[in-house]
Structures are given as C-alpha cells and as structure tokens.
C-alpha cells in the first residue's frame, strides 16, 4: 500500500491550491492529489466556454503547475475513507495510506427533483464536468430557444453567453431580481436593464410550474400560466456540497450538508481538513452559516489549509467568507463584497448607506468612459464598513477588491473617507470625485445620500 | 470690505476640494474661492489634451459643483495676505476679510535657467494654464520634431500623446530609466520597451548640454555630443510649489520651498492652512520630506483640511504621502504605491521582495488578456508592506489601489497572503494565481522570488 504524508481528494481550485500550498510550505512531505476528472475546468470560466472562449479546451486548468510544485497526481475516484486506519480506497481498487487528508470534493448542481419535467431530455445543468459540458455545447448548436432557470451568477452569465452566440434565451427567476444574493435591488435592476438590452428575455418574480414535453423538452410553463417554448432548459438553481464520502467516513456535516471545519480548516478529526465548496462556511459579517460558493473563497481556504497542515499559525486563520463577487455583462462590470443592505438589516444590523455615481475615467470626455457607481453599507454603531457594491467598466473587478480589503481590515467609514488613492485619467475616476470616497463622505456628513 | 468665514486661494484639485469639503462640513460658514484662472484644467488630464482628448476644453473642471455646494467664486489674483489683520488684497484692488484661510496655490514647472538655450522660442513647459497650453497645442500643428526633456509622468505621457498624433518625439532623461521616482528599474524598463515600440525615441542616462538655435529652437545637444533636431522642446523637469505669497505673509517654508503644515494641514498660523502642491509633504514610509506632487494626494489633504477647519478630529489627520501613482502607455497600465525597493534601501530599510507575473483575465485564453505583474516590497523586521508596483491592463489603476490600501493599513505580508479577493474571468486574474497573493506567497515562503 502506497503511503503519502498528505492526500488531497479533488482537483479543482480548492484541491489544487491546498496541495500546492501544502507542498510549498512543507517541501519534505509527500503530497498526492487524487481526482476523478482527467481535466479540471477553471470554474468561473465555465459560462464563457459557450461563447467568448468557444471551447472548453481553452478553460482547462493545466496540470503543469502541480507537477512543477512536486505534487503527485492520480486520476481516480476515492470511494472509501477509513479514518481510523488512515486509509483510502479508490474505484480502481488501489489503497493509499495518509497522514493528513484534505477533502476538496467540490459541489454539484442542485437538482430540483420536485419540479415536474426536470428529468426530460434536453434539461441540462452546469456541472464542473468537461465531458458533460462539451456534450451540451454540441447539442446547443442545433437549438435556438433556451430557457435558463435560476438567475444567480451562473444563470446570468450562461444566459448572456448563449444570447451572444445568437440563441433565443429566456431567463426565469423566482426572486424579484437577478443576482439577488450579491446585490441590492437598485444594483440588480441595472444589471437587468443591460441584460435585457443585450437581448435576453427576463422573467423575474415568477416560479416555474413545470417543464413540459413528450420525452424531450418542449416548453417551460410558469406559475402565472405563461408558456415559453424551449429546445433546451438549463437549470442553474445553485450547487450543493459533495460530501457523501466525508459523511460516510463519519465526519460531521452542518445543516447545509457541508463538512464542519474550524478556522484552520480542520474537521472534527485533527488530521482531516476540508476546503472549498464541500466545506462549511460562516459569513465574515453576519457570522451565520452561508451557502455561498466562490472559487476565490475556496482558494483562500485552500491556502490556509495548506499552511496549517502541520504547524498551526494563529495569523493564518480563515476569518469567514467575505463574499467578494464580480461579474460582467457586456462591457459593464459589477462587484459586491460583504453583505447587501437588505441582508445586513435582515441579520439585525442598523446601517447607514452611502451612494455615489461618477465615471471610471477622467475627464469623463475620454473615449470609452463608463459610469461608476459605488454603494457602501456601514454599521451604525461602530461605523465599520460591512458591505459594498459597485458598477463600472473593466476596472470594477479590482475596485471591489479595494472595498473587500477595507471590509476585511474592518475599516471605519471615516478611515475610508480619509484614505489616499491613486488615480489616472485613462484608468480611474478623478481624485476629486473618486466614487468610493464620495460615497463615504455622504455617510460621514450624515446628510442622506441620493439614489 | 467683504468678510468670509473661509477663503481658499487657488482653484485646482486642492482648492476646489478643500472649499467644497469645508462648506459641506460647516454649512453655516461662508466660503469663498479665489483663483486667477477662469478655467482650471483636470491636472492629470493635461497630457491628453494633445492627443486622446484633442482639446483642452474637454479637460476643464466644471464650476457647477462649487456653486451647487454653496461656495462663492471669484476670478482674481490674491497679491497680499495680511495675517495680523486677516485681510487679503487682490490684483483688482479688492480686499477681503477671512476667519480661516487655505493656501492651495499649486505649483509651476521648474525652469532650468542654468540650461543654455532654455529661453529660446519654442521651448515650452507644461503649466496648468489653459491659455498657454492651447497656444502651444496650436503651434505643435505645424511642427514635426519635438524633444521632451525629463521623463517623469508628465514627460512620458506628453511624449506618448505627441507620438500618437504623428510627431517625431525624442524623450531625454538624465537618470538611467524613465519614471525613476515611482518604479524600480525592472518595471521602468518594461515601460520603456512599450514606449519605444510605440515610436518614441528614448535617450536615457544622458544629460542635455544645451538647446541650440538662432532665436528659435533648432536642436538639442546632449552631453555625449549627440545632436537632436527639434522644432520644439518641452521641458518636463518637475514642478516647484507656488509659495511666494505665503512666504511674503511670513509663513514658514521647508527646504523644498513648500509651506510647512502639521497633520491637520495647519501652518504655523492656526487659522491658515495649506494643501496640495504648495504644502510640505512627508513620505508615509520614509518620513522624509518629499517633493512628490499628486492630484490624488492634494485631494486627500484638501478633504482633511476642509474637515479640520474649525473642529479638529484625531481620526482625520493626514498620515503622510503614500504616493500612489498610475499611468498608461498604450493599453498597458502601470501603478506604484509606497516606496520602491531602491528608495527603501536608500532610506535604511532592510527589505524582502516578492514578484509574480500572471494575467489580468482568466483563463488567459480570453480575448484581450494582458500580462499582470506585481512586485511587493516588505520591511524585513515587521513584515509590513511598504511598497508595491504593478503592470497590467486597464484594471492596473485599481489594482494599485488595493495595494495602496494594504500599505496604509500597515498590513503584514502574511495578512495580505491570507486575504480574500474577488475574481471574475473577464475582470481579473484567477483566484488560484492572483498575482498579489502569489507575490506575497513567495515572500512568506522565504524562497526568493524569480524576476
């Protein structure tokens, strides 16, 4: 039986980063990564294989980094974990002994088995599975009308990409707005406007009653009676942690079905860690369990786990999910960090809100200038920033990282207001009107801020 | 004699922001802004009036904001300040009484009077003066060969813009590299490569001996004997604070000729403040006097001054110049914050340096993907981040603001390494390889980092 110091199960973002970080910090330890899939896809790149990338081959995470880091790789499926003996069994019949084990088994699309017709032919989901995705991409070629159910990030991005390649796309969401977990209504509405302008047909605030068809999908029927013709349906109703293997090995799961971990990413077995979508998460602000799954969170957890495999460090602990999102619809970027105003209130915070709209270059007469909008959510008692949302051009992705860092550093709104920033005509807003600073100012002034 | 509670002298970034912030925080006070110029230009936009904007009219700071804020405006020149009587005299003969006075008198281009030929016709500089700039822009129309002397940000940006509109541009710099104050050699060299590729002829590490011509400029002669034919010369050898008025009123200047201020931006007269290019600056990291002039620093100081006009606040103090720069050459963005490695060492820091090169989208197969390079400079004793430099695409301007915030928050390299970031295929690098995190990792691992 082969023995490794560290074995990582799963090889997407969380698995790869924990294996490589572990090896980097403990170069004398042998590290093995086992995963089912030959090729792992860049998870956030998946919606783009349908249009912008036009091929899943362009979205493969190369294994070169893993090999270069000195991590061994095996394509196989772990079918049993015996924690008492510290032994794994794989589908191919091999056994491996481990000293430290990391679960990075990811998540799979939620299947609404209660939804009539969800088992019809041409009802698809978006798993992180290259072979499956290649097959549906191929099928889409001969299809025109596609209904996407669920308007989280995956649903919105897939809709926009399918629309981009000429499909007739209808996106259905039961909540009042799209991207409702990340954005307050006022921002989500702007995203909707753009999406609709680009050609996606949008149905919000309405549930799907059933998917109908004779063997194959023919249409989606909504609760309000509306019938939408469909050659295919894409279910994008969230993901669930892959934790059967962990549960079977006796590890404790939380209510959401994720593996319980502490802030060193250890499970209740001190030699077994869990990272990424399969690991339980606590929100940095609300301290509640959160189902938010992000590759960036996964990578941060994985780094922490890799570092803490053998020697714990009090300065290398996971502080909870800050939930920094970004996306782009056409040329417009959207970002969010921390909690929305709505979530903050629902969680029991008294908040102050600041808003500012400016431009992403200066002067705004420069070609390619886009509007830039910032919303700040600040806890009333401490004046600490607990949430932020932005709209802008291509720089919106890093702009939200500025605010994500402010949230993680527990900066007060006055600290943000008095912060120095760098600006340049072609790259950012004006120093006199930088929307982050102006949004902070309107809170500091207690004047109330315009919408 | 008219009386105002607050009078601000000067109406570029620092003057406008201090007047408006003061009025916002003290709405019952009357605020007057006096400036010589009818139109003030967005200072960082000035190089772009020659090409991208193609008109200084597009670079004017509108006065609407000032009026809307309730600040009175007067176009006039203050010629005398009597601090004992608290009275100003203007060129038009008016007198104004003030309670609080703010100097925001800016800076003017350094004139190398020692340089032979610098007084010839068609030797220009780049003052923040719309009328002058319009005149030289007009003259450039009939000129082909332009030599720019001094490769700081203004020199580089003006060269790139003049090159863009078809001029034959030679940029001369006495230091070994361009942009040497903001960037270490390795980064500056990349900027040089791009600038040269775009068509600017570059002469670095060589001084100008003289400018020659019979009345009008004909050529620039370098110390190495080389002669560069020129229809015009642009001197961009830095700026000097406009402080004659302040000095005449008896205010104390520092060695660099700037008005001494404390961290509330007050001069040695408690009712007189100074902000922006005319105010003395201390570097946030080295704590040395610094001649760095940035509109973003000016705006931050101005906010602080406006807030502290009447009621001081210990949480609203200026911490020193963090010196966050950004620029773009073609489609490539450059940013710097804090100190360079070279400056850190020269100032007495023992440092650790981390580097990482990735891409600004992910997967890197996406159209429009640019390389993204990050260099971190970390103090060896405390492991606090004291400097950062980046190269990237359009998001480089906000990426350096992420690092600027890390520096201002005195984050350690481990704190940065364990930070959560948000990523998106179209907007940023991959979560697994985010160059800021990877540059921090190579320092944490003490492995030495590749160039």
Short mmCIF file of N, CA, C and O in Angstrom, two decimals, chain A residues 7-11 15 32-35 78 81 88 101-106 245:
data_model
loop_
_atom_site.label_atom_id
_atom_site.label_comp_id
_atom_site.label_asym_id
_atom_site.label_seq_id
_atom_site.Cartn_x
_atom_site.Cartn_y
_atom_site.Cartn_z
N UNK A 7 -2.73 13.63 1.43
CA UNK A 7 -3.53 13.30 0.25
C UNK A 7 -4.69 14.29 0.15
O UNK A 7 -5.36 14.59 1.13
N UNK A 8 -4.85 14.82 -1.04
CA UNK A 8 -5.94 15.77 -1.31
C UNK A 8 -6.93 15.09 -2.24
O UNK A 8 -6.53 14.57 -3.29
N UNK A 9 -8.20 15.08 -1.86
CA UNK A 9 -9.23 14.48 -2.73
C UNK A 9 -9.97 15.60 -3.44
O UNK A 9 -10.66 16.41 -2.81
N UNK A 10 -9.80 15.66 -4.75
CA UNK A 10 -10.47 16.71 -5.54
C UNK A 10 -9.42 17.63 -6.15
O UNK A 10 -8.43 17.96 -5.50
N UNK A 11 -9.67 18.03 -7.38
CA UNK A 11 -8.62 18.76 -8.09
C UNK A 11 -9.11 19.96 -8.86
O UNK A 11 -8.59 20.28 -9.93
N UNK A 15 -8.69 22.04 -4.34
CA UNK A 15 -7.77 20.91 -4.25
C UNK A 15 -6.38 21.26 -4.73
O UNK A 15 -5.37 20.99 -4.06
N UNK A 32 -0.07 13.89 -2.53
CA UNK A 32 -0.77 13.28 -3.66
C UNK A 32 -2.13 13.93 -3.84
O UNK A 32 -2.85 14.14 -2.87
N UNK A 33 -2.46 14.25 -5.08
CA UNK A 33 -3.80 14.76 -5.38
C UNK A 33 -4.53 13.72 -6.21
O UNK A 33 -4.02 13.27 -7.25
N UNK A 34 -5.69 13.32 -5.75
CA UNK A 34 -6.50 12.34 -6.48
C UNK A 34 -7.77 13.02 -6.96
O UNK A 34 -8.46 13.66 -6.17
N UNK A 35 -8.04 12.91 -8.24
CA UNK A 35 -9.34 13.42 -8.70
C UNK A 35 -9.90 12.54 -9.82
O UNK A 35 -9.15 11.91 -10.57
N UNK A 78 -11.93 8.37 -5.26
CA UNK A 78 -11.87 7.81 -3.91
C UNK A 78 -13.27 7.34 -3.54
O UNK A 78 -14.23 8.11 -3.62
N UNK A 81 -13.14 6.19 2.73
CA UNK A 81 -12.13 6.76 3.63
C UNK A 81 -12.27 6.08 4.98
O UNK A 81 -13.32 6.19 5.62
N UNK A 88 -7.34 5.19 2.32
CA UNK A 88 -8.34 5.47 1.28
C UNK A 88 -8.43 4.30 0.33
O UNK A 88 -7.42 3.67 0.03
N UNK A 101 -5.23 14.37 5.53
CA UNK A 101 -6.16 14.23 4.41
C UNK A 101 -6.93 15.53 4.22
O UNK A 101 -7.38 16.15 5.18
N UNK A 102 -7.06 15.96 2.96
CA UNK A 102 -7.83 17.18 2.66
C UNK A 102 -8.99 16.84 1.73
O UNK A 102 -8.78 16.32 0.63
N UNK A 103 -10.19 17.11 2.19
CA UNK A 103 -11.36 16.99 1.32
C UNK A 103 -11.51 18.27 0.51
O UNK A 103 -11.62 19.36 1.09
N UNK A 104 -11.52 18.12 -0.81
CA UNK A 104 -11.77 19.26 -1.68
C UNK A 104 -12.68 18.74 -2.78
O UNK A 104 -12.41 18.88 -3.97
N UNK A 105 -13.78 18.15 -2.34
CA UNK A 105 -14.62 17.38 -3.25
C UNK A 105 -15.67 18.23 -3.98
O UNK A 105 -16.45 17.70 -4.76
N UNK A 106 -15.68 19.52 -3.69
CA UNK A 106 -16.48 20.43 -4.52
C UNK A 106 -17.98 20.33 -4.34
O UNK A 106 -18.48 19.96 -3.28
N UNK A 245 -18.94 11.15 0.62
CA UNK A 245 -17.74 10.42 1.04
C UNK A 245 -17.32 10.82 2.46
O UNK A 245 -17.01 9.97 3.29
#
